[in-house]
Coordinates of C-alpha atoms in Angstrom, one line a residue:
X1 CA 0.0 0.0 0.0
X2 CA 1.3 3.4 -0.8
X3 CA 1.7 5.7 2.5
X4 CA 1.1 8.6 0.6
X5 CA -2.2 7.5 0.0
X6 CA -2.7 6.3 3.6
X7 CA -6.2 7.9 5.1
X8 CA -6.6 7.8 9.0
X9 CA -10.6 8.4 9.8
X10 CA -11.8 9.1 13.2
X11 CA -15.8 8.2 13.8
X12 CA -18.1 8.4 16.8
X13 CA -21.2 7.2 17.3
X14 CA -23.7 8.9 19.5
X15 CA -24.9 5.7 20.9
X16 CA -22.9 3.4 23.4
X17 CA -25.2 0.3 23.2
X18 CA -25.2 0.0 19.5
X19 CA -21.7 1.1 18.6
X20 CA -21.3 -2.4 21.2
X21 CA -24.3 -4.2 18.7
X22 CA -22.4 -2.7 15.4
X23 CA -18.4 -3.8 16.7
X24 CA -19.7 -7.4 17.3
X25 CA -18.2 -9.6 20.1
X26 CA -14.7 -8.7 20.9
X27 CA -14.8 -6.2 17.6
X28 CA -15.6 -9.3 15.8
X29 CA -17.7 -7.3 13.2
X30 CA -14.8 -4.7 12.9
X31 CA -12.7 -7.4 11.7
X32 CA -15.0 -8.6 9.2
X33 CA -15.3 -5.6 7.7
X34 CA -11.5 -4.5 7.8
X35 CA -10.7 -8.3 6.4
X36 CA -13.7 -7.5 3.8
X37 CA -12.4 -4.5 2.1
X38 CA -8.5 -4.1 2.9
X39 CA -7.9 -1.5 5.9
X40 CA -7.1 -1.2 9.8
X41 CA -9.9 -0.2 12.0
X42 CA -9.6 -0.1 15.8
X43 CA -12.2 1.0 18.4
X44 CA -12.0 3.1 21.3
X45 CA -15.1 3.1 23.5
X46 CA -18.2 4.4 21.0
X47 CA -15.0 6.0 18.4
X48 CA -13.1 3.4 15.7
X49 CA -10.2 4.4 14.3
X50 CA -9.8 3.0 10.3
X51 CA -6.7 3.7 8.2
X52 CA -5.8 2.6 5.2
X53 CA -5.9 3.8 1.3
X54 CA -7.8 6.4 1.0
X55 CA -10.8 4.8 -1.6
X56 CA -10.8 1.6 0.8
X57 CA -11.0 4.0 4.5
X58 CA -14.2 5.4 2.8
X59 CA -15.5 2.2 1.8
X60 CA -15.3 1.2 5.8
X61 CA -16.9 4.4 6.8
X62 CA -19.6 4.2 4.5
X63 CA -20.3 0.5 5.7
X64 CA -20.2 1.6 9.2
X65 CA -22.4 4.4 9.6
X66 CA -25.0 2.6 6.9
X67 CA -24.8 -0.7 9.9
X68 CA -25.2 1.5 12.5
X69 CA -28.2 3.4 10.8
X70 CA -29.8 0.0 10.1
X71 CA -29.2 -0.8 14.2
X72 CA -30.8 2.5 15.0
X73 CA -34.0 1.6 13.2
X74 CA -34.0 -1.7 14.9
X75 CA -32.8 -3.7 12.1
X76 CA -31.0 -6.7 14.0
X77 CA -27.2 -6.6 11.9
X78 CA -26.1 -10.6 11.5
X79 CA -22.4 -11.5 10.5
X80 CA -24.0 -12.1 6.9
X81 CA -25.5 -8.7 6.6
X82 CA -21.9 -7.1 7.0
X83 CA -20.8 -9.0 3.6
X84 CA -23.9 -8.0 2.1
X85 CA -22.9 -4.5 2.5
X86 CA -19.4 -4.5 1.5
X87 CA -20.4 -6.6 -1.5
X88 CA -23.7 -4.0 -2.1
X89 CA -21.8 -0.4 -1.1
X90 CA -18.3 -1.6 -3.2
X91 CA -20.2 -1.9 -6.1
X92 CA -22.3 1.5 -5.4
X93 CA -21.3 4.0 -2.6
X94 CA -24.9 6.1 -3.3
X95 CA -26.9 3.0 -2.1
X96 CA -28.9 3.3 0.7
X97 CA -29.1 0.0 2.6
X98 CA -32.4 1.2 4.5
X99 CA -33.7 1.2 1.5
X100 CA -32.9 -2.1 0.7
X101 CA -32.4 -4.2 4.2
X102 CA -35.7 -2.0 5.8
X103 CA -37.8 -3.8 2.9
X104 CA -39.4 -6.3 4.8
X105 CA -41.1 -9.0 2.3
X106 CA -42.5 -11.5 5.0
X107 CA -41.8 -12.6 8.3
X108 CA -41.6 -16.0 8.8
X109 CA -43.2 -18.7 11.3
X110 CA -40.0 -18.1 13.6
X111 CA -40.5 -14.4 13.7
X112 CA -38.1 -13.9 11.2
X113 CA -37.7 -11.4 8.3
X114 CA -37.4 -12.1 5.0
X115 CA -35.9 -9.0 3.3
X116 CA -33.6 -8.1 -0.1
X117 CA -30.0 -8.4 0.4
X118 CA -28.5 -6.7 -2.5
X119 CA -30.0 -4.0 -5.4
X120 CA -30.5 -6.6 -8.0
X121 CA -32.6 -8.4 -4.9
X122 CA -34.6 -5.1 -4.3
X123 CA -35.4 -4.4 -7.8
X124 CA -36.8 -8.1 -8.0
X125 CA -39.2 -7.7 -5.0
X126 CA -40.2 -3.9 -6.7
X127 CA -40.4 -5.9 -9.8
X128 CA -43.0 -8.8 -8.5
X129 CA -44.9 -6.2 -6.8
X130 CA -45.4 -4.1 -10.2
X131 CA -45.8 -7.0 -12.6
X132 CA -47.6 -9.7 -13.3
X133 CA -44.8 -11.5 -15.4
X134 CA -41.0 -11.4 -13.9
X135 CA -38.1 -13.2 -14.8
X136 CA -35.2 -13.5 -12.4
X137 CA -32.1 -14.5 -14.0
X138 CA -29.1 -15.6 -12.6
X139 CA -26.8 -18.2 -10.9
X140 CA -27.7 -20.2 -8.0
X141 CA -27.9 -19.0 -4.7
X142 CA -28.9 -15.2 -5.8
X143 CA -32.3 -15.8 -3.6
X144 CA -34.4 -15.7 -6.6
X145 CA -36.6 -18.9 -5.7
X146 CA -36.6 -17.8 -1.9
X147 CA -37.7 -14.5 -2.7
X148 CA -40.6 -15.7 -4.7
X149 CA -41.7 -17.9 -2.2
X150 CA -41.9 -15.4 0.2
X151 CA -43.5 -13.0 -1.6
X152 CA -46.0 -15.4 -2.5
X153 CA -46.6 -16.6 1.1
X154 CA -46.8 -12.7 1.6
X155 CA -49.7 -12.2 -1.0
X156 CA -52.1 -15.3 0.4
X157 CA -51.3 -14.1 3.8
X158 CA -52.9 -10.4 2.5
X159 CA -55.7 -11.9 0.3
X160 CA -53.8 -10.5 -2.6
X161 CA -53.6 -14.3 -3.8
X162 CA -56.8 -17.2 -3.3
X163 CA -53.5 -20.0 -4.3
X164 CA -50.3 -20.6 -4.4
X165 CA -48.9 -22.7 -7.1
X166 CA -44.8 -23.9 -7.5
X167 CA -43.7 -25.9 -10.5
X168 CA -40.2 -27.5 -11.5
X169 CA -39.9 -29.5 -14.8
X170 CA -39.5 -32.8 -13.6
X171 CA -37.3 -33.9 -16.3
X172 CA -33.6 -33.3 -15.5
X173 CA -30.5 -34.4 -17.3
X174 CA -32.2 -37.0 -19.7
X175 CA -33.6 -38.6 -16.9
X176 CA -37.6 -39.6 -17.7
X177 CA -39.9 -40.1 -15.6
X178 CA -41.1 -43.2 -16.6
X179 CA -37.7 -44.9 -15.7
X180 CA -37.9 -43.9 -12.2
X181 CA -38.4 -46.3 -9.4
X182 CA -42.0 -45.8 -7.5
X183 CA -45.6 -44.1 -8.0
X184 CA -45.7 -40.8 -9.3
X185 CA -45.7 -39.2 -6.2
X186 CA -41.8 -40.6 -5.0
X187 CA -40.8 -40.1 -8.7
X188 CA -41.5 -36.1 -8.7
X189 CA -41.1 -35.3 -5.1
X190 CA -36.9 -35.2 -5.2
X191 CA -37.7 -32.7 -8.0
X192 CA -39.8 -30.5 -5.9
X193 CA -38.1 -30.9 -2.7
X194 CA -36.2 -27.3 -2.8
X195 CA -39.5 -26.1 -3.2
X196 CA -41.3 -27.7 0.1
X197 CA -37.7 -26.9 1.5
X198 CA -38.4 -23.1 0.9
X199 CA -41.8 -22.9 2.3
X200 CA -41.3 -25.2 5.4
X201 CA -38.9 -22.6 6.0
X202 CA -41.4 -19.9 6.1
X203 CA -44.7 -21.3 7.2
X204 CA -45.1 -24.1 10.1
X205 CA -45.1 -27.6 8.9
X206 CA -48.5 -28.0 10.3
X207 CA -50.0 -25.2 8.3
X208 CA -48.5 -25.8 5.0
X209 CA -49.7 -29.7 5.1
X210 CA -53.1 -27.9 5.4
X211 CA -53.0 -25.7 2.9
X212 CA -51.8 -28.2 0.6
X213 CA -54.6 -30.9 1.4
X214 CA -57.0 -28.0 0.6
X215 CA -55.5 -27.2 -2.8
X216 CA -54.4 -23.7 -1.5
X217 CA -50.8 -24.6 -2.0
X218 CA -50.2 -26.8 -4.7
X219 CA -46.8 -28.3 -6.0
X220 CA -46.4 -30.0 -8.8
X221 CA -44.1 -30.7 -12.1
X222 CA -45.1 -28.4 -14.7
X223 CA -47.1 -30.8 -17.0
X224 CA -50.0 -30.8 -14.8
X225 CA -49.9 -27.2 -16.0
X226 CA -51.4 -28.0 -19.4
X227 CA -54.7 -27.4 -20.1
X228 CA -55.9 -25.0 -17.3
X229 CA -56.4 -21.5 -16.2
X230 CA -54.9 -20.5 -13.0
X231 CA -56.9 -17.1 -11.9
X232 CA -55.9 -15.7 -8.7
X233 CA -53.3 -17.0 -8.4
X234 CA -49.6 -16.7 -7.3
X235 CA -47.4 -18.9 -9.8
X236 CA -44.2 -19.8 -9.5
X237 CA -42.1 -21.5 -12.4
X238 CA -38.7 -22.7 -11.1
X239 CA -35.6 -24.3 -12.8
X240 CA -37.3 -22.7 -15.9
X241 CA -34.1 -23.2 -17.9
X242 CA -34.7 -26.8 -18.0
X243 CA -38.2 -26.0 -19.5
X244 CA -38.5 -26.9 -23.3
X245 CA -39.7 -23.5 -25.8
X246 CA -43.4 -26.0 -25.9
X247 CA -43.2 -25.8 -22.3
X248 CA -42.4 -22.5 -21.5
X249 CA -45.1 -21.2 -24.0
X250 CA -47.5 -23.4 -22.6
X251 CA -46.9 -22.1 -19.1
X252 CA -47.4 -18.5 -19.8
X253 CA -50.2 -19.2 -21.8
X254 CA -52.1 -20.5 -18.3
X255 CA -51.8 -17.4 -16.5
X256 CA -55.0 -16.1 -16.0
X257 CA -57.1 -12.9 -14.2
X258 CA -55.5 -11.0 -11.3
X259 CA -52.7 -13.3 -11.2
X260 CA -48.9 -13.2 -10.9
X261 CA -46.6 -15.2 -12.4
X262 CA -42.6 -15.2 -11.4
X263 CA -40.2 -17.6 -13.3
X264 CA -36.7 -18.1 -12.1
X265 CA -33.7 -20.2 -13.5
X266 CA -30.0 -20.1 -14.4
X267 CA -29.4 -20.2 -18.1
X268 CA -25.8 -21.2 -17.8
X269 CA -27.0 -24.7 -15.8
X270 CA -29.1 -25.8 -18.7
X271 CA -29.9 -29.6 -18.5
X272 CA -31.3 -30.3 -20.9
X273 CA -30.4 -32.5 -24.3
X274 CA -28.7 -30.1 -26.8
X275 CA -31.1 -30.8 -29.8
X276 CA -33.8 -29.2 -27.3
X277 CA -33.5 -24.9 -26.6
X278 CA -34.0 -23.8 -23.6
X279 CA -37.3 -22.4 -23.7
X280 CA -36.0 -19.8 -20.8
X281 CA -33.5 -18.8 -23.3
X282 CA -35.9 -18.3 -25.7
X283 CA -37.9 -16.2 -23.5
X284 CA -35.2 -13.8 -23.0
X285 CA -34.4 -13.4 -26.4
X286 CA -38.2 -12.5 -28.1
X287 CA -40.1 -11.1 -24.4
X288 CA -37.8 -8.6 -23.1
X289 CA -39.9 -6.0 -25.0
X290 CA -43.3 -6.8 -24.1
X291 CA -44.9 -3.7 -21.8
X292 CA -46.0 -5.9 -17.9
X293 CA -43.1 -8.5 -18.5
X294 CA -40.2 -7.8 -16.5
X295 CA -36.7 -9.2 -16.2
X296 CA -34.0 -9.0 -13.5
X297 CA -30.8 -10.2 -13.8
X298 CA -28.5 -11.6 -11.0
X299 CA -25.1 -12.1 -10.9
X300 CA -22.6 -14.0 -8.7
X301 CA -22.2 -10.5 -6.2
X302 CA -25.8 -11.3 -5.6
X303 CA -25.3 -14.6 -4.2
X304 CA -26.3 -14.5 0.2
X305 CA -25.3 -18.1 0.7
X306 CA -22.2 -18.7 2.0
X307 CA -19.5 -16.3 1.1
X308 CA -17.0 -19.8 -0.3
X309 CA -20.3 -19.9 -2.5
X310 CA -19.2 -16.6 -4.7
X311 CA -15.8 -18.2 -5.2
X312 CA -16.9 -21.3 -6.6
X313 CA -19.1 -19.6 -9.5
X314 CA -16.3 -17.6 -10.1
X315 CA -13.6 -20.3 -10.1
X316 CA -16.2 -22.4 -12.8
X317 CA -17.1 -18.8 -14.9
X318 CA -12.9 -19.2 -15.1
X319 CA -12.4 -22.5 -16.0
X320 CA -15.4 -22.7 -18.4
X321 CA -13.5 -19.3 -20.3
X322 CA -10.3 -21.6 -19.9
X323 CA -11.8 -24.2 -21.6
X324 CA -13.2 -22.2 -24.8
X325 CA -9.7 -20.2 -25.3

């Protein structure tokens, strides 16, 4: 690091109890963040001390005083939320994570709440709410499915949706169905199982075995789709890149009155055989245009799994360009 370029920052903050909240156990916090973005930061009482280049010392300050804002309007800061920030403020110093973290989407069973993590996560939630067709885009572990889910657990809890319906294609890397062991039931099920994953995680298991023995929730692979007209509902489309073009069409072709449709997939984790197009492919390629379809696009600096999770896209994005030089 150049010393010449060394910046030595000084801030206070007004509270004692949350300047504890925002430094984490023994300043754990502060060491995330220094490790995060490259600088020194010590504290002193309700003061921390942060030196280092002067782009980077910012960075950290920014990230601070945004935490401690979020603390002050009783947002609950988690380890996680600290790499969110870094990730979300490095990217874009204007942001305002109130804006985003403050966005509460649902609160779960557990009293928890579900809210966007990054812009591209915010503009997705904005997008659902002011659509009735979105498209989320983008590698695994961005929250698009999750997101989804909750806002669609969200809308039956308001009356804003009489169903909720999740779909997968059940046909995954030239497997067919008919060549699985069991009754229809065990031979769909591993396919759906991130999606009764999701809402078990939102709604007690109780209450979602109800709603789904009264047809409130339904899950199923998405050629029980053909031939109806889902009205009122809350329709969710997931894995969609392993959806044919027949498919896809025939999918968006059921939507029908005040209902919502949100389709999510990764278009670089297409399983499909090569002969067939990925009909969520397609649909990016001819729908973009069309006035009430929306599309959002993730990528990797959206992902809120683990952190390692970040690296390994990035370490396959490089060997997959390795492989086509």
């Amino acid at each position: 690091m150049d010393n010449s370029d060394n910046k030595k920052t000084k801030v206070t903050f007004s509270d004692l109890e949350l300047s504890r909240q925002l430094f984490g156990e023994q300043n754990n916090n502060l060491r995330r963040i220094a490790d995060a973005i490259g600088v020194s930061i010590n504290a002193r009482g309700n003061s921390v001390f942060i030196q280092g280049d002067s782009i980077e010392a910012s960075l950290a300050q920014n990230v601070l005083r945004q935490l401690y804002g979020l603390l002050k309007s009783g947002y609950p800061v988690y380890p996680n939320d600290i790499d969110y920030a870094v990730t979300a403020l490095s990217k874009d110093d204007r942001i305002e994570l109130k804006e985003i973290f403050l966005d509460t989407v649902y609160i779960t069973s557990k009293k928890r709440a579900i809210t966007p993590k990054s812009r591209s996560q915010k503009e997705y939630i904005d997008a659902i709410r002011n659509f009735d067709i979105v498209f989320g885009i983008g590698p695994a572990g961005t929250g698009k499915t999750y997101l989804a889910m909750a806002m669609a657990v969200a809308a039956l809890s308001k009356g804003l949706a009489s169903r909720i319906i999740l779909t997968r294609p059940a046909v995954e890397a030239g497997e067919s169905l008919g060549f699985l062991p069991g009754d229809l039931t065990e031979k769909v099920d591993p396919y759906l199982r991130p999606l009764y994953d999701a809402l078990h995680d939102m709604m007690r298991f109780e209450k979602v075995s109800k709603l789904m023995l009264q047809g409130v929730i339904e899950v199923a692979p998405i050629a029980f789709m053909r031939g109806r007209t889902l009205n009122d509902s809350f329709i969710i489309l997931d894995e969609a890149q392993n959806t044919t073009s027949e498919q896809m069409k025939m999918f968006l072709t059921r939507i029908g009155f005040s209902s919502k449709a949100v389709v999510t997939g990764d278009i670089t984790q297409v399983d499909l055989p090569h002969e067939k197009p990925s009909g969520l492919i397609e649909a990016k390629n001819i729908l973009q245009e069309i006035k009430g379809i929306e599309f959002v696009f993730f990528s990797k600096s959206d992902v809120v799994r683990h952190k390692l999770v970040q690296e390994i896209i990035r370490a396959y994005e490089n060997l997959n360009t390795d492989r086509t030089k």
